[in-house]
Amino acid sequence: VKQALTKLVDRAASDPDHAGRLAIISHCNCPERAVQVKEMLEKKCQFSEIHTTGAGGITTVYADDGGIVVAY
């Protein structure tokens, strides 16, 4: 899981269009993991703001239990 989260953050950091944008981290029953990803994004990226929220609706299909979705 740690390696997958690192790749997720590295992918966002390598996108030059992320700087200055709002990022939303949606978690499916894993708020601790969402906080961990937020801290990783704050260190490597230049988002203007980063918010976390619980998953609902279609997001739960993509994230599944324990999953994380990052959108910006």
GROMACS .gro file of C-alpha atoms in nm:
model
   72
    1VAL     CA    1   0.000   0.000   0.000
    2LYS     CA    2   0.283   0.241   0.088
    3GLN     CA    3   0.441   0.189  -0.254
    4ALA     CA    4   0.109   0.251  -0.431
    5LEU     CA    5   0.047   0.571  -0.233
    6THR     CA    6   0.397   0.692  -0.312
    7LYS     CA    7   0.336   0.633  -0.684
    8LEU     CA    8   0.005   0.819  -0.659
    9VAL     CA    9   0.175   1.122  -0.502
   10ASP     CA   10   0.469   1.108  -0.745
   11ARG     CA   11   0.225   1.102  -1.037
   12ALA     CA   12   0.049   1.416  -0.912
   13ALA     CA   13   0.381   1.588  -0.841
   14SER     CA   14   0.506   1.517  -1.195
   15ASP     CA   15   0.200   1.685  -1.350
   16PRO     CA   16   0.294   2.049  -1.409
   17ASP     CA   17  -0.075   2.148  -1.416
   18HIS     CA   18  -0.130   2.058  -1.049
   19ALA     CA   19   0.037   2.370  -0.907
   20GLY     CA   20  -0.209   2.616  -0.756
   21ARG     CA   21  -0.507   2.383  -0.787
   22LEU     CA   22  -0.739   2.242  -0.523
   23ALA     CA   23  -0.691   1.871  -0.441
   24ILE     CA   24  -0.958   1.649  -0.288
   25ILE     CA   25  -0.871   1.320  -0.121
   26SER     CA   26  -1.167   1.086  -0.090
   27HIS     CA   27  -1.128   0.784   0.136
   28CYS     CA   28  -1.341   0.475   0.181
   29ASN     CA   29  -1.336   0.390   0.554
   30CYS     CA   30  -0.969   0.486   0.603
   31PRO     CA   31  -0.932   0.843   0.733
   32GLU     CA   32  -0.580   0.769   0.864
   33ARG     CA   33  -0.463   0.682   0.513
   34ALA     CA   34  -0.621   1.000   0.378
   35VAL     CA   35  -0.425   1.206   0.632
   36GLN     CA   36  -0.107   1.020   0.534
   37VAL     CA   37  -0.164   1.098   0.165
   38LYS     CA   38  -0.241   1.462   0.247
   39GLU     CA   39   0.090   1.495   0.431
   40MET     CA   40   0.274   1.333   0.140
   41LEU     CA   41   0.107   1.569  -0.109
   42GLU     CA   42   0.190   1.872   0.105
   43LYS     CA   43   0.560   1.776   0.098
   44LYS     CA   44   0.590   1.704  -0.276
   45CYS     CA   45   0.325   1.920  -0.446
   46GLN     CA   46   0.220   2.282  -0.473
   47PHE     CA   47  -0.158   2.249  -0.441
   48SER     CA   48  -0.330   2.565  -0.319
   49GLU     CA   49  -0.548   2.360  -0.083
   50ILE     CA   50  -0.593   1.993   0.002
   51HIS     CA   51  -0.919   1.865   0.151
   52THR     CA   52  -1.018   1.518   0.266
   53THR     CA   53  -1.365   1.367   0.261
   54GLY     CA   54  -1.534   1.033   0.300
   55ALA     CA   55  -1.627   0.846  -0.016
   56GLY     CA   56  -1.985   0.814  -0.127
   57GLY     CA   57  -2.176   0.712  -0.434
   58ILE     CA   58  -1.973   0.609  -0.738
   59THR     CA   59  -1.642   0.689  -0.565
   60THR     CA   60  -1.687   0.381  -0.346
   61VAL     CA   61  -1.691   0.165  -0.658
   62TYR     CA   62  -1.351   0.297  -0.767
   63ALA     CA   63  -1.192   0.312  -0.422
   64ASP     CA   64  -1.344   0.003  -0.255
   65ASP     CA   65  -1.305  -0.047   0.120
   66GLY     CA   66  -0.979   0.108   0.239
   67GLY     CA   67  -0.918   0.287  -0.090
   68ILE     CA   68  -0.813   0.642  -0.172
   69VAL     CA   69  -0.907   0.863  -0.468
   70VAL     CA   70  -0.722   1.190  -0.535
   71ALA     CA   71  -0.876   1.444  -0.770
   72TYR     CA   72  -0.753   1.789  -0.868
   0.00000   0.00000   0.00000
